[in-house]
Amino acid sequence: MTYSGVVTVGGPADVHELPDLMISKVAVGPMNNNAYLLRCRATDEQLLIDAAAEPHTLLSLIGESGIASVVTTHRHQDHWSALREVVDATGARTYAGQYDAEGIPVPTDVPVADGDTVRVGRVELTARHLVGHTPGSIALVYNDPHGHPHVFTGDCLFPGGVGNTWKDSEAFESLINDVETKLFDQLPDETWVYPGHGDDTTLGAERPHLGEWRERGW
């Protein structure tokens, strides 16, 4: 089956099969949050990005092999509502951006700074600190050695624009600058984008619209 990245709450996960990494995407909760389960194909170690809601759904996706870690992309409640239940059931280490950790009620075992490496088995992900949607939002970049990069953006980048900054011009300027300099300026058009809600996109699909986003201010 070809991966589309289109998922619905209550529906099955969609699985993106890469040479070294399996990425399972599922939609959960009343705000249609995306959660991503990453599995290293060499070691079978697993990592979950955003224990957003519906712990039963996430634990079913994780399966009996469990997870080694959970990364929370940012402090907003719709991205960690199932975190306590998932951690209690799996004993997973918790990761979050160092400036958002205090806003997440489940303790963060590993505060993450810009450029830090997060590992799942033999696979390395690079954290990018993106300021504006929250003070400590992070994206995770996987530079696939067999192909193009993949980036998990939380609520910082979606098809059609950057994340919500609630008409705060300073926060918007910060977020779009970080997204441009740390993602668009460093990664190729083929980079696959996995957002915190909704469908996937690529940097190439969004790049022509950066000027429009700046002009409209959101």
PDB file of C-alpha atoms in Angstrom, residues 6-170:
ATOM      1  CA  VAL A   6      -4.422  10.785   5.270  1.00  0.00           C
ATOM      2  CA  VAL A   7      -5.880   9.437   8.515  1.00  0.00           C
ATOM      3  CA  THR A   8      -9.148   9.921  10.403  1.00  0.00           C
ATOM      4  CA  VAL A   9     -10.079   9.612  14.062  1.00  0.00           C
ATOM      5  CA  GLY A  10     -11.327   6.090  14.645  1.00  0.00           C
ATOM      6  CA  GLY A  11      -9.737   4.867  11.440  1.00  0.00           C
ATOM      7  CA  PRO A  12      -6.640   2.751  10.843  1.00  0.00           C
ATOM      8  CA  ALA A  13      -3.069   3.983  10.993  1.00  0.00           C
ATOM      9  CA  ASP A  14      -1.241   4.768   7.757  1.00  0.00           C
ATOM     10  CA  VAL A  15       2.276   3.326   7.594  1.00  0.00           C
ATOM     11  CA  HIS A  16       5.222   4.922   5.783  1.00  0.00           C
ATOM     12  CA  GLU A  17       7.810   2.219   5.186  1.00  0.00           C
ATOM     13  CA  LEU A  18      11.356   3.562   4.863  1.00  0.00           C
ATOM     14  CA  PRO A  19      14.488   1.388   4.560  1.00  0.00           C
ATOM     15  CA  ASP A  20      15.586   1.944   8.183  1.00  0.00           C
ATOM     16  CA  LEU A  21      12.436   3.329   9.810  1.00  0.00           C
ATOM     17  CA  MET A  22       8.735   2.521   9.940  1.00  0.00           C
ATOM     18  CA  ILE A  23       6.442   5.502  10.579  1.00  0.00           C
ATOM     19  CA  SER A  24       2.849   4.801  11.631  1.00  0.00           C
ATOM     20  CA  LYS A  25       0.495   7.781  11.674  1.00  0.00           C
ATOM     21  CA  VAL A  26      -2.810   7.768  13.547  1.00  0.00           C
ATOM     22  CA  ALA A  27      -5.399  10.479  14.267  1.00  0.00           C
ATOM     23  CA  VAL A  28      -6.814  10.707  17.790  1.00  0.00           C
ATOM     24  CA  GLY A  29      -9.030  12.875  19.952  1.00  0.00           C
ATOM     25  CA  PRO A  30     -11.551  15.688  19.501  1.00  0.00           C
ATOM     26  CA  MET A  31      -8.991  17.990  17.856  1.00  0.00           C
ATOM     27  CA  ASN A  32      -7.890  15.431  15.267  1.00  0.00           C
ATOM     28  CA  ASN A  33      -4.340  15.242  16.561  1.00  0.00           C
ATOM     29  CA  ASN A  34      -1.742  13.188  14.760  1.00  0.00           C
ATOM     30  CA  ALA A  35       0.447  10.788  16.720  1.00  0.00           C
ATOM     31  CA  TYR A  36       3.422   9.086  15.090  1.00  0.00           C
ATOM     32  CA  LEU A  37       4.963   5.774  16.094  1.00  0.00           C
ATOM     33  CA  LEU A  38       8.523   5.338  14.838  1.00  0.00           C
ATOM     34  CA  ARG A  39      10.131   1.888  14.780  1.00  0.00           C
ATOM     35  CA  CYS A  40      13.779   1.209  13.994  1.00  0.00           C
ATOM     36  CA  ARG A  41      13.789  -1.690  11.560  1.00  0.00           C
ATOM     37  CA  ALA A  42      17.203  -2.934  12.743  1.00  0.00           C
ATOM     38  CA  THR A  43      16.405  -3.129  16.458  1.00  0.00           C
ATOM     39  CA  ASP A  44      12.575  -2.916  16.671  1.00  0.00           C
ATOM     40  CA  GLU A  45      12.928  -0.123  19.258  1.00  0.00           C
ATOM     41  CA  GLN A  46       9.985   2.269  19.112  1.00  0.00           C
ATOM     42  CA  LEU A  47       9.425   5.963  19.839  1.00  0.00           C
ATOM     43  CA  LEU A  48       6.108   7.811  19.980  1.00  0.00           C
ATOM     44  CA  ILE A  49       5.733  11.443  18.926  1.00  0.00           C
ATOM     45  CA  ASP A  50       2.876  13.139  20.838  1.00  0.00           C
ATOM     46  CA  ALA A  51       0.756  10.986  23.136  1.00  0.00           C
ATOM     47  CA  ALA A  52      -2.073  13.290  22.217  1.00  0.00           C
ATOM     48  CA  ALA A  53      -5.282  11.484  23.253  1.00  0.00           C
ATOM     49  CA  GLU A  54      -7.027   8.102  23.312  1.00  0.00           C
ATOM     50  CA  PRO A  55      -4.424   6.114  25.292  1.00  0.00           C
ATOM     51  CA  HIS A  56      -6.138   2.850  24.343  1.00  0.00           C
ATOM     52  CA  THR A  57      -5.674   3.647  20.651  1.00  0.00           C
ATOM     53  CA  LEU A  58      -2.027   4.573  21.124  1.00  0.00           C
ATOM     54  CA  LEU A  59      -1.247   1.522  23.270  1.00  0.00           C
ATOM     55  CA  SER A  60      -2.902  -0.734  20.701  1.00  0.00           C
ATOM     56  CA  LEU A  61      -0.738   0.851  17.998  1.00  0.00           C
ATOM     57  CA  ILE A  62       2.388   0.422  20.130  1.00  0.00           C
ATOM     58  CA  GLY A  63       1.660  -3.235  20.746  1.00  0.00           C
ATOM     59  CA  GLU A  64       3.296  -5.718  23.088  1.00  0.00           C
ATOM     60  CA  SER A  65       6.864  -4.674  22.241  1.00  0.00           C
ATOM     61  CA  GLY A  66       6.329  -1.318  23.978  1.00  0.00           C
ATOM     62  CA  ILE A  67       8.172   1.927  23.400  1.00  0.00           C
ATOM     63  CA  ALA A  68      11.472   3.258  24.657  1.00  0.00           C
ATOM     64  CA  SER A  69      10.517   6.918  24.587  1.00  0.00           C
ATOM     65  CA  VAL A  70       7.833   9.543  23.982  1.00  0.00           C
ATOM     66  CA  VAL A  71       8.587  12.963  22.516  1.00  0.00           C
ATOM     67  CA  THR A  72       6.097  15.774  23.160  1.00  0.00           C
ATOM     68  CA  THR A  73       6.449  18.440  20.481  1.00  0.00           C
ATOM     69  CA  HIS A  74       5.063  21.244  22.664  1.00  0.00           C
ATOM     70  CA  ARG A  75       3.195  22.099  25.834  1.00  0.00           C
ATOM     71  CA  HIS A  76      -0.396  22.399  24.551  1.00  0.00           C
ATOM     72  CA  GLN A  77      -2.715  19.939  26.267  1.00  0.00           C
ATOM     73  CA  ASP A  78      -4.074  18.359  23.102  1.00  0.00           C
ATOM     74  CA  HIS A  79      -0.572  16.986  22.451  1.00  0.00           C
ATOM     75  CA  TRP A  80      -0.041  15.321  25.838  1.00  0.00           C
ATOM     76  CA  SER A  81      -3.488  14.314  27.121  1.00  0.00           C
ATOM     77  CA  ALA A  82      -2.615  10.593  26.950  1.00  0.00           C
ATOM     78  CA  LEU A  83       1.004  10.973  28.068  1.00  0.00           C
ATOM     79  CA  ARG A  84       0.539   9.875  31.674  1.00  0.00           C
ATOM     80  CA  GLU A  85      -1.351   6.721  30.705  1.00  0.00           C
ATOM     81  CA  VAL A  86       1.142   5.804  27.979  1.00  0.00           C
ATOM     82  CA  VAL A  87       4.162   6.354  30.227  1.00  0.00           C
ATOM     83  CA  ASP A  88       2.585   4.411  33.098  1.00  0.00           C
ATOM     84  CA  ALA A  89       1.840   1.496  30.773  1.00  0.00           C
ATOM     85  CA  THR A  90       5.205   1.401  28.997  1.00  0.00           C
ATOM     86  CA  GLY A  91       7.796   2.965  31.312  1.00  0.00           C
ATOM     87  CA  ALA A  92       8.960   5.105  28.403  1.00  0.00           C
ATOM     88  CA  ARG A  93      11.446   7.980  28.791  1.00  0.00           C
ATOM     89  CA  THR A  94       9.901  11.384  28.166  1.00  0.00           C
ATOM     90  CA  TYR A  95      11.396  14.078  25.946  1.00  0.00           C
ATOM     91  CA  ALA A  96      10.225  17.667  25.382  1.00  0.00           C
ATOM     92  CA  GLY A  97      11.682  21.023  24.410  1.00  0.00           C
ATOM     93  CA  GLN A  98      13.573  22.497  27.355  1.00  0.00           C
ATOM     94  CA  TYR A  99      11.467  25.676  27.355  1.00  0.00           C
ATOM     95  CA  ASP A 100       8.124  23.835  27.246  1.00  0.00           C
ATOM     96  CA  ALA A 101       8.858  21.074  29.758  1.00  0.00           C
ATOM     97  CA  GLU A 102       7.534  23.080  32.707  1.00  0.00           C
ATOM     98  CA  GLY A 103       4.148  23.372  30.981  1.00  0.00           C
ATOM     99  CA  ILE A 104       3.720  19.600  30.622  1.00  0.00           C
ATOM    100  CA  PRO A 105       2.360  17.964  33.801  1.00  0.00           C
ATOM    101  CA  VAL A 106       4.168  14.673  33.221  1.00  0.00           C
ATOM    102  CA  PRO A 107       7.842  15.153  34.183  1.00  0.00           C
ATOM    103  CA  THR A 108      10.281  15.422  31.279  1.00  0.00           C
ATOM    104  CA  ASP A 109      13.180  12.998  31.667  1.00  0.00           C
ATOM    105  CA  VAL A 110      15.233  14.539  28.851  1.00  0.00           C
ATOM    106  CA  PRO A 111      14.882  18.290  28.127  1.00  0.00           C
ATOM    107  CA  VAL A 112      15.727  18.882  24.477  1.00  0.00           C
ATOM    108  CA  ALA A 113      17.647  21.854  23.042  1.00  0.00           C
ATOM    109  CA  ASP A 114      18.102  22.962  19.442  1.00  0.00           C
ATOM    110  CA  GLY A 115      20.388  20.555  17.601  1.00  0.00           C
ATOM    111  CA  ASP A 116      20.098  17.746  20.150  1.00  0.00           C
ATOM    112  CA  THR A 117      19.886  14.174  18.907  1.00  0.00           C
ATOM    113  CA  VAL A 118      16.974  11.919  19.805  1.00  0.00           C
ATOM    114  CA  ARG A 119      17.520   8.252  18.990  1.00  0.00           C
ATOM    115  CA  VAL A 120      15.202   5.360  18.272  1.00  0.00           C
ATOM    116  CA  GLY A 121      17.346   2.259  17.928  1.00  0.00           C
ATOM    117  CA  ARG A 122      19.992   3.021  15.310  1.00  0.00           C
ATOM    118  CA  VAL A 123      18.034   5.917  13.825  1.00  0.00           C
ATOM    119  CA  GLU A 124      18.933   9.490  14.765  1.00  0.00           C
ATOM    120  CA  LEU A 125      16.539  12.446  14.783  1.00  0.00           C
ATOM    121  CA  THR A 126      17.718  16.041  15.129  1.00  0.00           C
ATOM    122  CA  ALA A 127      15.630  18.445  17.220  1.00  0.00           C
ATOM    123  CA  ARG A 128      15.007  21.970  15.944  1.00  0.00           C
ATOM    124  CA  HIS A 129      13.733  24.568  18.403  1.00  0.00           C
ATOM    125  CA  LEU A 130      11.020  26.686  16.757  1.00  0.00           C
ATOM    126  CA  VAL A 131       9.774  29.651  18.810  1.00  0.00           C
ATOM    127  CA  GLY A 132       6.378  31.272  18.362  1.00  0.00           C
ATOM    128  CA  HIS A 133       3.542  28.767  18.640  1.00  0.00           C
ATOM    129  CA  THR A 134       4.948  28.087  22.115  1.00  0.00           C
ATOM    130  CA  PRO A 135       8.280  29.094  23.671  1.00  0.00           C
ATOM    131  CA  GLY A 136       9.727  25.600  23.468  1.00  0.00           C
ATOM    132  CA  SER A 137       8.197  23.845  20.453  1.00  0.00           C
ATOM    133  CA  ILE A 138      10.465  21.361  18.741  1.00  0.00           C
ATOM    134  CA  ALA A 139      10.467  19.674  15.355  1.00  0.00           C
ATOM    135  CA  LEU A 140      12.307  16.410  14.711  1.00  0.00           C
ATOM    136  CA  VAL A 141      14.275  15.925  11.503  1.00  0.00           C
ATOM    137  CA  TYR A 142      15.193  12.488  10.162  1.00  0.00           C
ATOM    138  CA  ASN A 143      17.817  12.643   7.411  1.00  0.00           C
ATOM    139  CA  ASP A 144      17.146   9.351   5.676  1.00  0.00           C
ATOM    140  CA  PRO A 145      20.510   8.111   4.331  1.00  0.00           C
ATOM    141  CA  HIS A 146      18.643   6.247   1.578  1.00  0.00           C
ATOM    142  CA  GLY A 147      16.476   9.139   0.416  1.00  0.00           C
ATOM    143  CA  HIS A 148      15.117  12.544   1.347  1.00  0.00           C
ATOM    144  CA  PRO A 149      14.634  14.021   4.849  1.00  0.00           C
ATOM    145  CA  HIS A 150      11.484  13.694   6.926  1.00  0.00           C
ATOM    146  CA  VAL A 151      10.412  16.260   9.538  1.00  0.00           C
ATOM    147  CA  PHE A 152       7.826  16.030  12.314  1.00  0.00           C
ATOM    148  CA  THR A 153       6.710  19.619  12.876  1.00  0.00           C
ATOM    149  CA  GLY A 154       4.158  19.496  15.698  1.00  0.00           C
ATOM    150  CA  ASP A 155       2.034  22.634  15.365  1.00  0.00           C
ATOM    151  CA  CYS A 156       4.778  24.797  13.828  1.00  0.00           C
ATOM    152  CA  LEU A 157       4.250  24.003  10.140  1.00  0.00           C
ATOM    153  CA  PHE A 158       1.200  22.754   8.240  1.00  0.00           C
ATOM    154  CA  PRO A 159       0.020  22.635   4.634  1.00  0.00           C
ATOM    155  CA  GLY A 160      -0.764  26.289   3.973  1.00  0.00           C
ATOM    156  CA  GLY A 161       1.120  28.017   6.753  1.00  0.00           C
ATOM    157  CA  VAL A 162       2.903  28.082  10.065  1.00  0.00           C
ATOM    158  CA  GLY A 163       1.222  27.377  13.395  1.00  0.00           C
ATOM    159  CA  ASN A 164      -1.204  29.655  15.190  1.00  0.00           C
ATOM    160  CA  THR A 165       0.355  32.676  16.895  1.00  0.00           C
ATOM    161  CA  TRP A 166      -2.994  34.290  17.837  1.00  0.00           C
ATOM    162  CA  LYS A 167      -2.388  37.558  15.937  1.00  0.00           C
ATOM    163  CA  ASP A 168       0.757  38.224  17.990  1.00  0.00           C
ATOM    164  CA  SER A 169       2.993  39.808  15.367  1.00  0.00           C
ATOM    165  CA  GLU A 170       6.170  39.246  17.365  1.00  0.00           C
TER     166      GLU A 170
END
